[in-house]
Short mmCIF file of C-alpha atoms and ligand atoms in Angstrom, two decimals:
data_model
loop_
_atom_site.label_atom_id
_atom_site.label_comp_id
_atom_site.label_asym_id
_atom_site.label_seq_id
_atom_site.Cartn_x
_atom_site.Cartn_y
_atom_site.Cartn_z
CA UNK C 25 80.84 78.47 132.14
CA UNK C 26 83.44 80.77 133.60
CA UNK C 27 86.30 79.11 131.71
CA UNK C 28 84.38 79.26 128.36
CA UNK C 29 83.86 82.96 128.94
CA UNK C 30 87.52 83.64 129.64
CA UNK C 31 88.48 81.55 126.61
CA UNK C 32 86.25 83.77 124.50
CA UNK C 33 87.91 86.86 125.94
CA UNK C 34 91.34 85.47 125.21
CA UNK C 35 90.29 84.60 121.65
CA UNK C 36 88.84 88.07 121.14
CA UNK C 37 92.01 89.69 122.45
CA UNK C 38 94.07 87.47 120.19
CA UNK C 39 92.07 88.44 117.13
CA UNK C 40 92.37 92.10 118.09
CA UNK C 41 96.12 91.75 118.56
CA UNK C 42 96.48 90.18 115.13
CA UNK C 43 94.46 92.99 113.58
CA UNK C 44 96.61 95.60 115.29
CA UNK C 45 99.79 93.86 114.28
CA UNK C 46 98.72 93.62 110.64
CA UNK C 47 97.73 97.28 110.68
CA UNK C 48 101.03 98.26 112.24
CA UNK C 49 103.10 96.20 109.84
CA UNK C 50 101.15 97.59 106.90
CA UNK C 51 101.89 101.12 108.01
CA UNK C 52 105.49 100.26 108.57
CA UNK C 53 105.74 98.73 105.12
CA UNK C 54 104.53 102.03 103.65
CA UNK C 55 107.27 103.87 105.52
CA UNK C 56 109.87 101.36 104.47
CA UNK C 57 108.73 101.19 100.87
CA UNK C 58 111.01 103.89 99.49
CA UNK C 59 113.97 102.03 100.97
CA UNK C 60 112.79 98.63 99.85
CA UNK C 61 112.15 99.75 96.30
CA UNK C 62 115.68 100.92 95.76
CA UNK C 63 115.30 104.70 96.05
CA UNK C 64 118.10 104.95 98.60
CA UNK C 65 120.26 102.11 97.32
CA UNK C 66 123.59 103.36 96.19
CA UNK C 67 124.78 106.80 95.13
CA UNK C 68 122.99 108.88 92.49
CA UNK C 69 123.70 108.04 88.86
CA UNK C 70 125.96 110.76 87.43
CA UNK C 71 126.76 109.50 83.92
CA UNK C 72 123.75 110.40 81.84
CA UNK C 73 123.06 110.86 78.14
CA UNK C 74 119.79 112.54 77.22
CA UNK C 75 118.83 112.51 73.54
CA UNK C 76 117.11 115.87 73.19
CA UNK C 77 114.31 115.41 70.69
CA UNK C 78 112.55 118.45 69.20
CA UNK C 79 109.28 120.01 70.35
CA UNK C 80 108.76 117.44 73.07
CA UNK C 81 109.20 119.38 76.36
CA UNK C 82 112.90 118.46 76.16
CA UNK C 83 114.04 121.99 77.13
CA UNK C 84 112.59 121.41 80.57
CA UNK C 85 114.58 118.18 80.90
CA UNK C 86 117.69 120.02 79.71
CA UNK C 87 117.31 122.51 82.56
CA UNK C 88 117.09 119.61 85.03
CA UNK C 89 120.31 118.13 83.67
CA UNK C 90 122.18 121.44 83.57
CA UNK C 91 121.27 122.14 87.18
CA UNK C 92 122.34 118.66 88.24
CA UNK C 93 125.66 119.01 86.41
CA UNK C 94 126.35 122.37 88.04
CA UNK C 95 125.32 121.24 91.52
CA UNK C 96 127.64 118.21 91.43
CA UNK C 97 130.41 119.88 89.43
CA UNK C 98 130.03 117.29 86.66
CA UNK C 99 131.55 117.65 83.22
CA UNK C 100 129.13 118.28 80.36
CA UNK C 101 129.66 117.46 76.69
CA UNK C 102 129.02 120.96 75.34
CA UNK C 103 129.09 122.13 71.70
CA UNK C 104 132.57 123.22 70.59
CA UNK C 105 133.45 126.87 69.98
CA UNK C 106 130.58 129.18 69.18
CA UNK C 107 128.16 126.36 68.26
CA UNK C 108 124.88 125.95 70.11
CA UNK C 109 124.21 122.27 69.32
CA UNK C 110 126.17 119.09 68.69
CA UNK C 111 126.14 119.15 64.89
CA UNK C 112 122.39 118.74 64.40
CA UNK C 113 120.92 117.90 61.89
CA UNK C 114 124.04 116.00 60.81
CA UNK C 115 124.82 112.69 62.50
CA UNK C 116 126.75 113.30 65.71
CA UNK C 117 130.56 113.11 65.70
CA UNK C 118 132.70 113.14 68.86
CA UNK C 119 134.68 116.10 67.57
CA UNK C 120 131.61 118.36 67.84
CA UNK C 121 132.18 118.30 71.62
CA UNK C 122 134.40 120.95 73.20
CA UNK C 123 137.49 119.36 74.71
CA UNK C 124 136.71 115.85 73.40
CA UNK C 125 140.19 115.54 71.94
CA UNK C 126 142.00 116.58 75.10
CA UNK C 127 142.01 113.22 76.89
CA UNK C 128 145.30 111.75 78.06
CA UNK C 129 146.95 108.85 76.17
CA UNK C 130 145.41 109.90 72.88
CA UNK C 131 141.89 108.68 73.72
CA UNK C 132 139.09 111.24 73.78
CA UNK C 133 138.05 112.71 77.10
CA UNK C 134 134.89 111.27 78.74
CA UNK C 135 132.07 113.41 80.10
CA UNK C 136 129.39 112.87 82.75
CA UNK C 137 126.44 114.57 81.12
CA UNK C 138 125.45 114.89 77.47
CA UNK C 139 122.16 116.55 76.58
CA UNK C 140 122.41 119.08 73.72
CA UNK C 141 120.66 118.63 70.40
CA UNK C 142 122.30 115.97 68.28
CA UNK C 143 121.31 113.28 65.79
CA UNK C 144 122.01 110.02 67.58
CA UNK C 145 125.05 108.06 66.43
CA UNK C 146 125.96 105.50 69.09
CA UNK C 147 129.60 104.69 68.20
CA UNK C 148 130.52 108.39 68.27
CA UNK C 149 128.54 109.05 71.47
CA UNK C 150 130.40 106.15 73.10
CA UNK C 151 133.70 107.86 72.33
CA UNK C 152 132.87 110.66 74.77
CA UNK C 153 130.55 108.96 77.28
CA UNK C 154 131.57 106.31 79.83
CA UNK C 155 130.44 102.71 79.46
CA UNK C 156 128.01 102.80 82.41
CA UNK C 157 126.10 105.81 81.02
CA UNK C 158 122.34 105.89 81.54
CA UNK C 159 120.63 106.72 78.21
CA UNK C 160 117.19 108.27 78.02
CA UNK C 161 115.06 110.46 75.79
CA UNK C 162 111.57 111.92 75.52
CA UNK C 163 108.73 111.34 73.03
CA UNK C 164 105.51 113.17 72.32
CA UNK C 165 102.36 112.25 70.39
CA UNK C 166 103.25 113.23 66.78
CA UNK C 167 99.76 114.72 66.40
CA UNK C 168 100.92 117.46 68.79
CA UNK C 169 104.65 117.35 68.10
CA UNK C 170 104.12 118.16 64.41
CA UNK C 171 101.87 121.10 65.26
CA UNK C 172 104.56 122.57 67.50
CA UNK C 173 107.22 121.93 64.86
CA UNK C 174 105.12 123.65 62.19
CA UNK C 175 104.73 126.82 64.23
CA UNK C 176 108.34 126.91 65.35
CA UNK C 177 110.04 126.07 62.04
CA UNK C 178 107.48 127.57 59.64
CA UNK C 179 109.87 129.85 57.75
CA UNK C 180 112.86 127.54 58.01
CA UNK C 181 111.70 124.16 56.71
CA UNK C 182 111.15 123.95 52.92
CA UNK C 183 108.08 121.71 53.30
CA UNK C 184 106.33 124.27 55.52
CA UNK C 185 107.41 127.43 53.76
CA UNK C 186 104.77 127.53 51.04
CA UNK C 187 101.73 126.39 52.94
CA UNK C 188 99.64 128.54 55.22
CA UNK C 189 98.38 126.10 57.80
CA UNK C 190 99.30 122.66 59.05
CA UNK C 191 95.83 121.47 58.13
CA UNK C 192 96.41 122.43 54.50
CA UNK C 193 99.78 120.69 54.63
CA UNK C 194 98.29 117.50 56.05
CA UNK C 195 95.57 117.35 53.39
CA UNK C 196 98.20 116.79 50.68
CA UNK C 197 101.69 116.63 52.21
CA UNK C 198 103.22 115.19 49.00
CA UNK C 199 102.59 118.53 47.31
CA UNK C 200 104.88 120.33 49.75
CA UNK C 201 107.25 117.68 51.01
CA UNK C 202 110.31 116.75 48.94
CA UNK C 203 111.98 113.69 50.42
CA UNK C 204 115.27 114.41 48.63
CA UNK C 205 115.75 117.26 51.09
CA UNK C 206 116.46 114.73 53.83
CA UNK C 207 118.12 117.05 56.29
CA UNK C 208 116.33 120.36 55.82
CA UNK C 209 112.91 118.66 55.87
CA UNK C 210 113.68 116.56 58.94
CA UNK C 211 111.35 118.68 61.09
CA UNK C 212 108.43 118.01 58.76
CA UNK C 213 108.14 114.23 59.07
CA UNK C 214 109.02 111.64 61.73
CA UNK C 215 111.36 114.07 63.44
CA UNK C 216 111.85 111.89 66.55
CA UNK C 217 112.72 108.89 64.36
CA UNK C 218 115.25 111.11 62.59
CA UNK C 219 116.74 112.32 65.90
CA UNK C 220 117.29 108.69 66.89
CA UNK C 221 119.50 108.41 63.80
CA UNK C 222 117.07 106.41 61.65
CA UNK C 223 115.71 106.99 58.14
CA UNK C 224 112.66 109.18 58.66
CA UNK C 225 111.41 108.62 55.08
CA UNK C 226 111.42 104.82 55.33
CA UNK C 227 108.11 103.06 54.64
CA UNK C 228 106.58 101.92 57.96
CA UNK C 229 106.91 98.18 57.29
CA UNK C 230 106.24 96.02 60.32
CA UNK C 231 109.60 94.23 60.40
CA UNK C 232 111.58 97.42 59.96
CA UNK C 233 109.64 99.30 62.62
CA UNK C 234 109.98 96.48 65.14
CA UNK C 235 113.70 96.13 64.54
CA UNK C 236 114.34 99.84 65.12
CA UNK C 237 112.16 99.93 68.23
CA UNK C 238 114.14 96.95 69.52
CA UNK C 239 117.35 98.93 68.87
CA UNK C 240 116.00 101.81 70.97
CA UNK C 241 114.94 99.46 73.77
CA UNK C 242 118.35 97.92 73.85
CA UNK C 243 120.23 101.21 74.12
CA UNK C 244 117.90 103.52 76.07
CA UNK C 245 117.06 102.65 79.65
CA UNK C 246 114.07 104.99 79.61
CA UNK C 247 111.88 106.90 77.17
CA UNK C 248 109.93 109.67 78.86
CA UNK C 249 106.51 110.63 77.54
CA UNK C 250 105.76 114.36 77.32
CA UNK C 251 102.02 113.90 77.89
CA UNK C 252 102.81 112.15 81.17
CA UNK C 253 105.66 114.37 82.19
CA UNK C 254 105.27 114.14 85.95
CA UNK C 255 104.93 110.36 85.97
CA UNK C 256 107.99 110.22 83.70
CA UNK C 257 109.97 112.39 86.12
CA UNK C 258 109.02 110.19 89.05
CA UNK C 259 110.32 107.12 87.24
CA UNK C 260 113.46 108.93 86.08
CA UNK C 261 114.18 110.02 89.63
CA UNK C 262 113.67 106.50 90.92
CA UNK C 263 116.04 105.00 88.33
CA UNK C 264 118.73 107.67 88.81
CA UNK C 265 118.34 107.84 92.62
CA UNK C 266 118.19 111.64 92.50
CA UNK C 267 116.60 113.92 95.09
CA UNK C 268 113.13 115.37 94.63
CA UNK C 269 114.42 118.90 93.96
CA UNK C 270 116.72 117.55 91.25
CA UNK C 271 113.73 116.67 89.08
CA UNK C 272 111.39 119.54 89.93
CA UNK C 273 111.29 122.08 87.08
CA UNK C 274 109.19 124.85 85.62
CA UNK C 275 107.94 124.41 82.07
CA UNK C 276 110.50 126.05 79.80
CA UNK C 277 110.27 127.11 76.16
CA UNK C 278 106.48 126.87 76.13
CA UNK C 279 104.37 128.87 73.67
CA UNK C 280 101.71 131.44 74.45
CA UNK C 281 98.16 130.14 73.97
CA UNK C 282 97.85 132.52 71.01
CA UNK C 283 100.49 130.61 69.04
CA UNK C 284 99.25 127.08 69.75
CA UNK C 285 96.93 125.85 66.98
CA UNK C 286 94.09 123.61 68.05
CA UNK C 287 93.89 120.96 65.39
CA UNK C 288 90.62 119.12 64.88
CA UNK C 289 90.77 115.37 65.68
CA UNK C 290 90.81 114.48 61.95
CA UNK C 291 93.99 116.52 61.43
CA UNK C 292 95.63 114.90 64.45
CA UNK C 293 94.83 111.55 62.91
CA UNK C 294 96.34 112.70 59.59
CA UNK C 295 99.47 113.89 61.41
CA UNK C 296 99.84 110.50 63.09
CA UNK C 297 99.46 108.79 59.73
CA UNK C 298 101.92 111.15 58.01
CA UNK C 299 104.38 110.51 60.85
CA UNK C 300 103.60 106.80 61.08
CA UNK C 301 107.11 105.87 62.25
CA UNK C 302 106.93 108.37 65.09
CA UNK C 303 103.44 107.23 65.96
CA UNK C 304 104.57 103.61 66.27
CA UNK C 305 107.52 104.68 68.38
CA UNK C 306 105.38 106.83 70.62
CA UNK C 307 102.63 104.25 70.98
CA UNK C 308 105.12 101.55 71.93
CA UNK C 309 106.92 103.61 74.56
CA UNK C 310 103.74 105.10 75.97
CA UNK C 311 102.62 101.54 76.67
CA UNK C 312 105.91 100.41 78.15
CA UNK C 313 106.13 103.53 80.34
CA UNK C 314 102.85 102.63 81.99
CA UNK C 315 103.77 98.99 82.32
CA UNK C 316 107.01 100.01 84.05
CA UNK C 317 105.35 102.56 86.31
CA UNK C 318 103.11 99.79 87.53
CA UNK C 319 105.83 97.19 87.81
CA UNK C 320 108.50 99.38 89.43
CA UNK C 321 106.46 101.72 91.59
CA UNK C 322 102.91 100.43 91.79
CA UNK C 323 99.83 102.65 91.63
CA UNK C 324 99.92 103.81 95.25
CA UNK C 325 103.58 104.89 95.29
CA UNK C 326 103.17 106.47 91.84
CA UNK C 327 100.24 108.56 93.04
CA UNK C 328 102.02 109.75 96.14
CA UNK C 329 105.30 110.50 94.33
CA UNK C 330 103.50 112.50 91.63
CA UNK C 331 101.60 114.40 94.32
CA UNK C 332 104.86 115.23 96.12
CA UNK C 333 106.48 116.40 92.91
CA UNK C 334 103.54 118.68 92.12
CA UNK C 335 103.38 120.06 95.64
CA UNK C 336 107.08 120.92 95.57
CA UNK C 337 106.74 122.59 92.16
CA UNK C 338 103.87 124.65 93.52
CA UNK C 339 105.97 125.67 96.53
CA UNK C 340 108.85 126.75 94.29
CA UNK C 341 106.46 128.56 91.95
CA UNK C 342 105.23 130.66 94.84
CA UNK C 343 108.75 131.19 96.14
CA UNK C 344 110.47 132.09 92.83
CA UNK C 345 108.07 133.41 90.24
CA UNK C 346 106.44 136.76 89.86
CA UNK C 347 102.71 136.25 89.22
CA UNK C 348 103.38 132.51 89.34
CA UNK C 349 103.08 132.18 85.57
CA UNK C 350 105.18 132.34 82.39
CA UNK C 351 105.54 135.70 80.65
CA UNK C 352 105.81 137.05 77.17
CA UNK C 353 109.40 137.91 76.31
CA UNK C 354 108.68 141.65 76.14
CA UNK C 355 107.55 141.50 79.76
CA UNK C 356 110.74 139.85 80.97
CA UNK C 357 112.80 142.58 82.55
CA UNK C 358 116.07 140.64 82.95
CA UNK C 359 117.60 140.27 79.49
CA UNK C 360 119.48 137.16 80.64
CA UNK C 361 116.21 135.43 81.30
CA UNK C 362 114.64 136.11 77.89
CA UNK C 363 114.20 132.95 75.81
CA UNK C 364 115.21 132.63 72.16
CA UNK C 365 112.31 133.26 69.75
CA UNK C 366 111.62 131.35 66.52
CA UNK C 367 109.14 131.27 63.63
CA UNK C 368 105.60 132.21 64.50
CA UNK C 369 105.89 130.84 68.02
CA UNK C 370 105.72 133.18 70.96
CA UNK C 371 108.17 131.58 73.40
CA UNK C 372 107.52 132.35 77.04
CA UNK C 373 109.91 132.82 79.96
CA UNK C 374 109.71 133.98 83.57
CA UNK C 375 110.24 136.97 85.80
CA UNK C 376 111.57 136.29 89.27
CA UNK C 377 109.95 137.66 92.40
CA UNK C 378 111.77 140.77 93.53
CA UNK C 379 113.49 140.86 96.91
CA UNK C 380 114.70 137.25 97.07
CA UNK C 381 117.68 136.57 99.34
CA UNK C 382 120.92 135.65 97.56
CA UNK C 383 120.76 131.89 98.01
CA UNK C 384 117.13 131.69 96.92
CA UNK C 385 117.79 134.01 94.00
CA UNK C 386 120.64 131.78 92.86
CA UNK C 387 118.47 128.69 92.92
CA UNK C 388 115.45 130.35 91.29
CA UNK C 389 117.54 131.92 88.53
CA UNK C 390 118.85 128.53 87.52
CA UNK C 391 115.36 127.11 87.32
CA UNK C 392 114.19 129.79 84.87
CA UNK C 393 117.38 130.33 82.88
CA UNK C 394 116.70 129.68 79.16
CA UNK C 395 118.78 126.90 77.64
CA UNK C 396 121.14 129.00 75.49
CA UNK C 397 122.07 131.19 78.42
CA UNK C 398 122.52 128.20 80.71
CA UNK C 399 124.72 126.49 78.15
CA UNK C 400 126.89 129.61 77.83
CA UNK C 401 127.11 129.76 81.64
CA UNK C 402 128.23 126.11 81.95
CA UNK C 403 130.66 126.59 79.10
CA UNK C 404 132.29 129.54 80.87
CA UNK C 405 132.57 127.49 84.08
CA UNK C 406 134.03 124.48 82.33
CA UNK C 407 136.33 126.30 79.92
CA UNK C 408 137.27 129.55 81.68
CA UNK C 409 140.25 130.02 79.34
CA UNK C 410 138.16 129.86 76.13
CA UNK C 411 136.27 132.78 74.59
CA UNK C 412 132.71 133.02 75.88
CA UNK C 413 129.88 131.72 73.73
CA UNK C 414 128.17 134.63 72.03
CA UNK C 415 124.45 134.12 72.49
CA UNK C 416 122.87 136.56 70.00
CA UNK C 417 119.98 137.66 72.17
CA UNK C 418 122.31 138.66 74.98
CA UNK C 419 124.09 141.23 72.89
CA UNK C 420 121.28 143.44 71.65
C1 NAG R 1 135.10 120.89 89.62
O1 NAG R 1 135.72 119.96 88.75
C2 NAG R 1 136.92 120.45 88.14
C3 NAG R 1 137.36 119.44 87.10
O2 NAG R 1 137.01 118.16 87.44
C4 NAG R 1 137.95 120.73 89.22
O3 NAG R 1 139.12 121.21 88.64
C5 NAG R 1 137.38 121.74 90.21
O4 NAG R 1 138.27 121.94 91.26
C6 NAG R 1 136.03 121.27 90.75
N1 NAG R 1 135.43 122.35 91.53
C7 NAG R 1 134.83 122.15 92.69
C8 NAG R 1 134.24 123.35 93.35
O5 NAG R 1 134.73 121.05 93.19
C1 NAG R 2 113.34 117.80 45.25
O1 NAG R 2 114.62 118.26 45.57
C2 NAG R 2 115.63 117.84 44.67
C3 NAG R 2 116.97 118.24 45.25
O2 NAG R 2 117.03 119.59 45.52
C4 NAG R 2 115.34 118.48 43.29
O3 NAG R 2 116.32 118.07 42.38
C5 NAG R 2 113.95 118.05 42.84
O4 NAG R 2 113.61 118.72 41.65
C6 NAG R 2 112.90 118.36 43.90
N1 NAG R 2 111.63 117.78 43.51
C7 NAG R 2 110.51 118.50 43.45
C8 NAG R 2 109.27 117.76 43.06
O5 NAG R 2 110.48 119.69 43.72
C1 NAG R 3 99.21 106.63 76.58
O1 NAG R 3 98.97 105.68 77.60
C2 NAG R 3 97.96 106.05 78.52
C3 NAG R 3 97.91 105.02 79.62
O2 NAG R 3 97.73 103.73 79.12
C4 NAG R 3 96.64 106.16 77.79
O3 NAG R 3 95.63 106.59 78.68
C5 NAG R 3 96.78 107.18 76.66
O4 NAG R 3 95.60 107.23 75.91
C6 NAG R 3 97.94 106.84 75.75
N1 NAG R 3 98.13 107.92 74.81
C7 NAG R 3 97.90 107.82 73.51
C8 NAG R 3 98.02 109.05 72.72
O5 NAG R 3 97.62 106.76 72.99
C1 NAG R 4 124.17 139.29 98.10
O1 NAG R 4 124.65 139.62 96.82
C2 NAG R 4 125.01 140.99 96.69
C3 NAG R 4 125.34 141.28 95.22
O2 NAG R 4 126.14 140.27 94.64
C4 NAG R 4 126.19 141.29 97.63
O3 NAG R 4 126.56 142.64 97.51
C5 NAG R 4 125.76 140.95 99.05
O4 NAG R 4 126.86 141.11 99.93
C6 NAG R 4 125.22 139.53 99.14
N1 NAG R 4 124.67 139.32 100.47
C7 NAG R 4 124.99 138.29 101.21
C8 NAG R 4 124.32 138.19 102.53
O5 NAG R 4 125.78 137.41 100.86
#
């Protein structure tokens, strides 16, 4: 009787101990997870090529890359002379890069970071970027991308010039779109496909589409998705082994609500059909992004990493920004922080909170600096002996 009782106690204690141990190990696994999943393995990746697509939140990514380059004193493949992009919309050539020809032994110089607008042309990119470069880009649902493009390039693109609204354009695009104007109409159809260096007027035949998507998969280690920006940043950070603050950014180059058109669902559908190549591209990489998020991070880690990213952005918003929100350019008191304006779009920027200490001011300024100004700043650092880039809006 007595021995049965003590046996039961021992058994009970044993079960309890196992439960505690499992609980403890589980907790420990959570703590160890970032280490186990490769976050801390090896130094951060510093050779990076970002294909900057148009109207896809890519200006925000550019700011992240510029800040990283400056922080680590990395070399950046900047546009030569007074140019503000790398030859876009023409196919990229190595000679569009400042200093590309200055390498020793007659070979072009290699850079760490490349991220300015260009039309992708791999053999030429490889002339200025090292072999172990990490390639990535960003895509957006063409239903929204085309709307942004229309507002931004309204007066510039022949296909958009003579039509009042995007809806009217989408009802009969053939009336306005001349596919002989390959380059000047690039913003009006399959613009992301064009940026990747492909024929944006090609018929969307299955075999062709699959072959080009396979090309992209082979070259680019990651395609970010603008609609899932924070999840994309979490995966990017994981793959590049960067710190949290490296990938925290404010939204740059956004439009005021007044200049964003809300298309009805039918028009979105028409836009996706008109830009069928871009839609296929987007649809494919939206799927693979989610598959990878699940495979490489898992739902629990993804949730917690996204929450950390958002919390840090909120902290920095409160620290750096006046009123915590983007401002109309007329309201931006510091001329250096006013973004470039285009078409009918009202491009927003930020005012900094007054009274910041020097170190904080330095960090906050870099987070809100519009891309042209930041490019001119990096150019001056990298090529102190060359004439400064004249950014028109800085000289008014
Ligand atoms: C940054 O890099 C350049 C060129 O690689 C070098 O000349 C310079 O001394 C570096 N500056 C700092 C602060 O490390
Ligand atoms: C399209 O553009 C080409 C080249 O400028 C021009 O020759 C042709 O007439 C245009 N077609 C139409 C329908 O406007
Ligand atoms: C992108 O993928 C997500 C997750 O699978 C899905 O919820 C979303 O609808 C997709 N977006 C589009 C536009 O298909
Ligand atoms: C902060 O910057 C101002 C202006 O550049 C300078 O005069 C001041 O000495 C700096 N303060 C500190 C603590 O470095």
